[in-house]
GROMACS .gro file of C-alpha atoms in nm:
model
  249
    1UNK     CA    1  -6.709   0.318   7.481
    2UNK     CA    2  -6.493   0.519   7.253
    3UNK     CA    3  -6.212   0.381   7.485
    4UNK     CA    4  -6.330   0.044   7.422
    5UNK     CA    5  -6.315   0.061   7.058
    6UNK     CA    6  -5.976   0.236   7.018
    7UNK     CA    7  -5.817  -0.054   7.219
    8UNK     CA    8  -5.974  -0.300   6.975
    9UNK     CA    9  -5.873  -0.093   6.678
   10UNK     CA   10  -5.486  -0.114   6.830
   11UNK     CA   11  -5.495  -0.483   6.898
   12UNK     CA   12  -5.623  -0.541   6.528
   13UNK     CA   13  -5.333  -0.326   6.371
   14UNK     CA   14  -5.100  -0.534   6.576
   15UNK     CA   15  -5.211  -0.842   6.513
   16UNK     CA   16  -5.204  -0.737   6.149
   17UNK     CA   17  -4.835  -0.640   6.180
   18UNK     CA   18  -4.741  -0.918   6.346
   19UNK     CA   19  -4.896  -1.167   6.118
   20UNK     CA   20  -4.715  -0.959   5.826
   21UNK     CA   21  -4.392  -0.989   5.996
   22UNK     CA   22  -4.454  -1.371   6.060
   23UNK     CA   23  -4.550  -1.407   5.690
   24UNK     CA   24  -4.251  -1.199   5.536
   25UNK     CA   25  -4.016  -1.430   5.779
   26UNK     CA   26  -4.172  -1.747   5.643
   27UNK     CA   27  -4.128  -1.622   5.262
   28UNK     CA   28  -3.766  -1.542   5.360
   29UNK     CA   29  -3.689  -1.835   5.476
   30UNK     CA   30  -3.841  -2.054   5.193
   31UNK     CA   31  -3.639  -1.790   4.957
   32UNK     CA   32  -3.350  -1.882   5.115
   33UNK     CA   33  -3.407  -2.251   5.103
   34UNK     CA   34  -3.487  -2.211   4.755
   35UNK     CA   35  -3.155  -2.013   4.683
   36UNK     CA   36  -2.943  -2.281   4.864
   37UNK     CA   37  -3.120  -2.551   4.732
   38UNK     CA   38  -3.146  -2.467   4.344
   39UNK     CA   39  -3.002  -2.156   4.268
   40UNK     CA   40  -2.672  -2.174   4.432
   41UNK     CA   41  -2.581  -2.559   4.320
   42UNK     CA   42  -2.633  -2.446   3.969
   43UNK     CA   43  -2.431  -2.117   3.952
   44UNK     CA   44  -2.159  -2.306   4.116
   45UNK     CA   45  -2.201  -2.579   3.877
   46UNK     CA   46  -2.190  -2.350   3.601
   47UNK     CA   47  -1.878  -2.171   3.771
   48UNK     CA   48  -1.686  -2.501   3.778
   49UNK     CA   49  -1.753  -2.595   3.405
   50UNK     CA   50  -1.640  -2.256   3.300
   51UNK     CA   51  -1.318  -2.297   3.539
   52UNK     CA   52  -1.368  -1.988   3.725
   53UNK     CA   53  -1.340  -2.169   4.075
   54UNK     CA   54  -1.025  -2.338   4.005
   55UNK     CA   55  -0.750  -2.317   4.268
   56UNK     CA   56  -0.507  -2.141   4.046
   57UNK     CA   57  -0.731  -1.834   3.975
   58UNK     CA   58  -0.870  -1.857   4.347
   59UNK     CA   59  -0.467  -1.829   4.464
   60UNK     CA   60  -0.430  -1.542   4.224
   61UNK     CA   61  -0.228  -1.733   3.964
   62UNK     CA   62  -0.400  -1.622   3.630
   63UNK     CA   63  -0.333  -1.442   3.322
   64UNK     CA   64  -0.583  -1.185   3.224
   65UNK     CA   65  -0.626  -1.001   2.884
   66UNK     CA   66  -0.873  -0.772   2.734
   67UNK     CA   67  -0.893  -0.949   2.341
   68UNK     CA   68  -1.208  -1.128   2.329
   69UNK     CA   69  -1.070  -1.420   2.144
   70UNK     CA   70  -0.864  -1.539   2.465
   71UNK     CA   71  -1.203  -1.522   2.712
   72UNK     CA   72  -1.174  -1.947   2.687
   73UNK     CA   73  -0.958  -2.071   2.984
   74UNK     CA   74  -0.660  -2.288   2.867
   75UNK     CA   75  -0.364  -2.396   3.056
   76UNK     CA   76   0.021  -2.267   2.976
   77UNK     CA   77   0.306  -2.456   3.110
   78UNK     CA   78   0.451  -2.251   3.400
   79UNK     CA   79   0.830  -2.253   3.275
   80UNK     CA   80   0.704  -2.119   2.928
   81UNK     CA   81   0.572  -1.808   3.152
   82UNK     CA   82   0.866  -1.767   3.351
   83UNK     CA   83   1.077  -1.779   3.037
   84UNK     CA   84   0.866  -1.510   2.878
   85UNK     CA   85   0.928  -1.296   3.229
   86UNK     CA   86   1.283  -1.335   3.185
   87UNK     CA   87   1.289  -1.215   2.847
   88UNK     CA   88   1.384  -1.585   2.684
   89UNK     CA   89   1.122  -1.525   2.370
   90UNK     CA   90   1.167  -1.250   2.095
   91UNK     CA   91   0.929  -1.057   1.858
   92UNK     CA   92   0.937  -1.143   1.477
   93UNK     CA   93   1.110  -0.804   1.438
   94UNK     CA   94   1.397  -0.926   1.697
   95UNK     CA   95   1.435  -1.249   1.486
   96UNK     CA   96   1.460  -1.114   1.155
   97UNK     CA   97   1.732  -0.863   1.314
   98UNK     CA   98   1.914  -1.152   1.495
   99UNK     CA   99   1.926  -1.330   1.147
  100UNK     CA  100   2.068  -1.034   0.975
  101UNK     CA  101   2.311  -0.968   1.206
  102UNK     CA  102   2.439  -1.327   1.208
  103UNK     CA  103   2.435  -1.314   0.835
  104UNK     CA  104   2.638  -0.961   0.840
  105UNK     CA  105   2.898  -1.105   1.097
  106UNK     CA  106   2.892  -1.432   0.869
  107UNK     CA  107   2.989  -1.223   0.566
  108UNK     CA  108   3.256  -0.987   0.758
  109UNK     CA  109   3.408  -1.333   0.867
  110UNK     CA  110   3.401  -1.488   0.539
  111UNK     CA  111   3.586  -1.192   0.382
  112UNK     CA  112   3.832  -1.182   0.669
  113UNK     CA  113   3.914  -1.557   0.622
  114UNK     CA  114   3.971  -1.470   0.284
  115UNK     CA  115   4.183  -1.224   0.320
  116UNK     CA  116   4.387  -1.425   0.560
  117UNK     CA  117   4.391  -1.733   0.261
  118UNK     CA  118   4.527  -1.464   0.013
  119UNK     CA  119   4.772  -1.340   0.293
  120UNK     CA  120   4.880  -1.704   0.325
  121UNK     CA  121   4.926  -1.780  -0.061
  122UNK     CA  122   5.152  -1.460  -0.065
  123UNK     CA  123   5.324  -1.591   0.237
  124UNK     CA  124   5.368  -1.909   0.083
  125UNK     CA  125   5.482  -1.787  -0.233
  126UNK     CA  126   5.736  -1.567  -0.055
  127UNK     CA  127   5.852  -1.850   0.155
  128UNK     CA  128   5.888  -2.058  -0.177
  129UNK     CA  129   6.093  -1.767  -0.367
  130UNK     CA  130   6.298  -1.756  -0.025
  131UNK     CA  131   6.385  -2.114  -0.061
  132UNK     CA  132   6.470  -2.088  -0.396
  133UNK     CA  133   6.727  -1.831  -0.361
  134UNK     CA  134   6.871  -1.986  -0.066
  135UNK     CA  135   6.901  -2.308  -0.247
  136UNK     CA  136   7.057  -2.132  -0.558
  137UNK     CA  137   7.284  -1.918  -0.329
  138UNK     CA  138   7.405  -2.246  -0.160
  139UNK     CA  139   7.469  -2.395  -0.493
  140UNK     CA  140   7.607  -2.086  -0.615
  141UNK     CA  141   7.866  -2.105  -0.340
  142UNK     CA  142   7.964  -2.476  -0.421
  143UNK     CA  143   8.047  -2.421  -0.781
  144UNK     CA  144   8.251  -2.123  -0.706
  145UNK     CA  145   8.435  -2.357  -0.446
  146UNK     CA  146   8.496  -2.611  -0.659
  147UNK     CA  147   8.542  -2.451  -0.985
  148UNK     CA  148   8.330  -2.647  -1.217
  149UNK     CA  149   7.971  -2.630  -1.301
  150UNK     CA  150   7.783  -2.947  -1.412
  151UNK     CA  151   7.453  -2.898  -1.699
  152UNK     CA  152   7.300  -3.132  -1.927
  153UNK     CA  153   7.346  -3.093  -2.265
  154UNK     CA  154   7.141  -3.169  -2.571
  155UNK     CA  155   7.239  -3.220  -2.934
  156UNK     CA  156   7.197  -2.935  -3.139
  157UNK     CA  157   7.218  -2.975  -3.580
  158UNK     CA  158   7.199  -2.572  -3.625
  159UNK     CA  159   7.509  -2.437  -3.787
  160UNK     CA  160   7.524  -2.168  -3.585
  161UNK     CA  161   7.580  -2.348  -3.258
  162UNK     CA  162   7.891  -2.524  -3.399
  163UNK     CA  163   8.221  -2.436  -3.143
  164UNK     CA  164   7.966  -2.293  -2.874
  165UNK     CA  165   7.759  -2.420  -2.584
  166UNK     CA  166   7.401  -2.273  -2.570
  167UNK     CA  167   7.338  -2.256  -2.184
  168UNK     CA  168   7.014  -2.178  -1.994
  169UNK     CA  169   6.969  -1.817  -1.868
  170UNK     CA  170   6.678  -1.921  -1.670
  171UNK     CA  171   6.929  -2.093  -1.417
  172UNK     CA  172   7.068  -1.856  -1.138
  173UNK     CA  173   7.386  -1.989  -1.123
  174UNK     CA  174   7.449  -1.990  -1.518
  175UNK     CA  175   7.303  -1.626  -1.498
  176UNK     CA  176   7.504  -1.498  -1.250
  177UNK     CA  177   7.883  -1.691  -1.322
  178UNK     CA  178   7.873  -1.741  -1.703
  179UNK     CA  179   7.965  -1.457  -1.916
  180UNK     CA  180   7.802  -1.428  -2.277
  181UNK     CA  181   8.106  -1.479  -2.528
  182UNK     CA  182   8.327  -1.608  -2.272
  183UNK     CA  183   8.545  -1.908  -2.352
  184UNK     CA  184   8.535  -2.211  -2.153
  185UNK     CA  185   8.618  -2.584  -2.133
  186UNK     CA  186   8.391  -2.851  -2.142
  187UNK     CA  187   8.496  -3.165  -1.948
  188UNK     CA  188   8.360  -3.543  -1.956
  189UNK     CA  189   8.524  -3.842  -1.858
  190UNK     CA  190   8.873  -3.680  -1.909
  191UNK     CA  191   8.800  -3.543  -2.249
  192UNK     CA  192   8.774  -3.178  -2.263
  193UNK     CA  193   8.702  -2.936  -2.570
  194UNK     CA  194   8.717  -2.547  -2.571
  195UNK     CA  195   8.376  -2.349  -2.672
  196UNK     CA  196   8.269  -2.024  -2.676
  197UNK     CA  197   7.948  -1.942  -2.443
  198UNK     CA  198   7.621  -1.801  -2.556
  199UNK     CA  199   7.364  -1.731  -2.261
  200UNK     CA  200   6.977  -1.777  -2.365
  201UNK     CA  201   6.677  -1.958  -2.284
  202UNK     CA  202   6.676  -2.304  -2.318
  203UNK     CA  203   6.379  -2.544  -2.297
  204UNK     CA  204   6.307  -2.915  -2.280
  205UNK     CA  205   5.983  -3.076  -2.183
  206UNK     CA  206   6.158  -3.293  -1.943
  207UNK     CA  207   6.306  -3.033  -1.732
  208UNK     CA  208   6.226  -2.735  -1.523
  209UNK     CA  209   6.235  -2.376  -1.679
  210UNK     CA  210   6.541  -2.289  -1.437
  211UNK     CA  211   6.727  -2.593  -1.508
  212UNK     CA  212   7.131  -2.607  -1.594
  213UNK     CA  213   7.054  -2.747  -1.935
  214UNK     CA  214   7.225  -2.666  -2.243
  215UNK     CA  215   7.300  -2.737  -2.609
  216UNK     CA  216   7.575  -2.857  -2.796
  217UNK     CA  217   7.617  -2.873  -3.170
  218UNK     CA  218   7.636  -3.246  -3.290
  219UNK     CA  219   8.010  -3.242  -3.419
  220UNK     CA  220   8.126  -3.113  -3.084
  221UNK     CA  221   7.887  -3.322  -2.910
  222UNK     CA  222   8.049  -3.605  -3.068
  223UNK     CA  223   8.357  -3.532  -2.979
  224UNK     CA  224   8.302  -3.443  -2.572
  225UNK     CA  225   8.123  -3.774  -2.538
  226UNK     CA  226   8.302  -4.018  -2.735
  227UNK     CA  227   8.098  -4.044  -3.048
  228UNK     CA  228   7.755  -4.005  -2.882
  229UNK     CA  229   7.559  -3.826  -3.143
  230UNK     CA  230   7.174  -3.817  -2.959
  231UNK     CA  231   7.010  -3.811  -2.622
  232UNK     CA  232   7.145  -3.582  -2.327
  233UNK     CA  233   7.463  -3.636  -2.109
  234UNK     CA  234   7.581  -3.467  -1.810
  235UNK     CA  235   7.872  -3.250  -1.878
  236UNK     CA  236   8.134  -2.988  -1.675
  237UNK     CA  237   8.192  -2.652  -1.739
  238UNK     CA  238   8.511  -2.567  -1.615
  239UNK     CA  239   8.575  -2.274  -1.431
  240UNK     CA  240   8.910  -2.340  -1.307
  241UNK     CA  241   9.163  -2.496  -1.534
  242UNK     CA  242   9.284  -2.802  -1.411
  243UNK     CA  243   9.546  -2.992  -1.653
  244UNK     CA  244   9.549  -3.299  -1.461
  245UNK     CA  245   9.192  -3.373  -1.518
  246UNK     CA  246   9.157  -3.250  -1.881
  247UNK     CA  247   9.300  -3.354  -2.209
  248UNK     CA  248   9.188  -3.062  -2.466
  249UNK     CA  249   9.106  -3.219  -2.794
   0.00000   0.00000   0.00000
């Protein structure tokens, strides 16, 4: 009798256990169906909406940061990221330094250009001076070879100028060849007069400062230029006497 009861109890326990397992399996099956049908689609939709399932992210093509403000996903052109990795972008401090360096180089270049310009002006002055010296030397040789110096004379009414020719000392040839106080013959169209020379600065507004010009007293001017008493005329200072070309009055 006791054995029969034991068997009944064992069968009852086995039956209850089997039924519980069956019910648990049914519950698991229903839960998986519920997850697949309701939960999983909602999660996938949410992930897609927040762009967590994009192909680029799945393949590892993304940039991450710990700053919360950058939690929203947005797209950057690939060429900009490549340029960033290759150092094509600079910081604000680097840009300021580059601009400062550019300004320094510009200032240095401007200073060099200014110095070269000054040197160029000095060279131009030197060349002009050399050219003047060359022309003066050429003219000096010609005057010496011909034995005569052409000058333009103006009328003077100063009493102290009578019997004298006042020649411009700023003319290089006059300064080199003419002797202050020396006696010279003036010639114009075959007429000659004898005068003494006074070498000093002579100015005329229509001639350069170093022009071969001079003054002659009104009486001497009238005698040399056949009665002329005004204006300016060209005459020759004779350095080599030539009796055939000159009749002294």
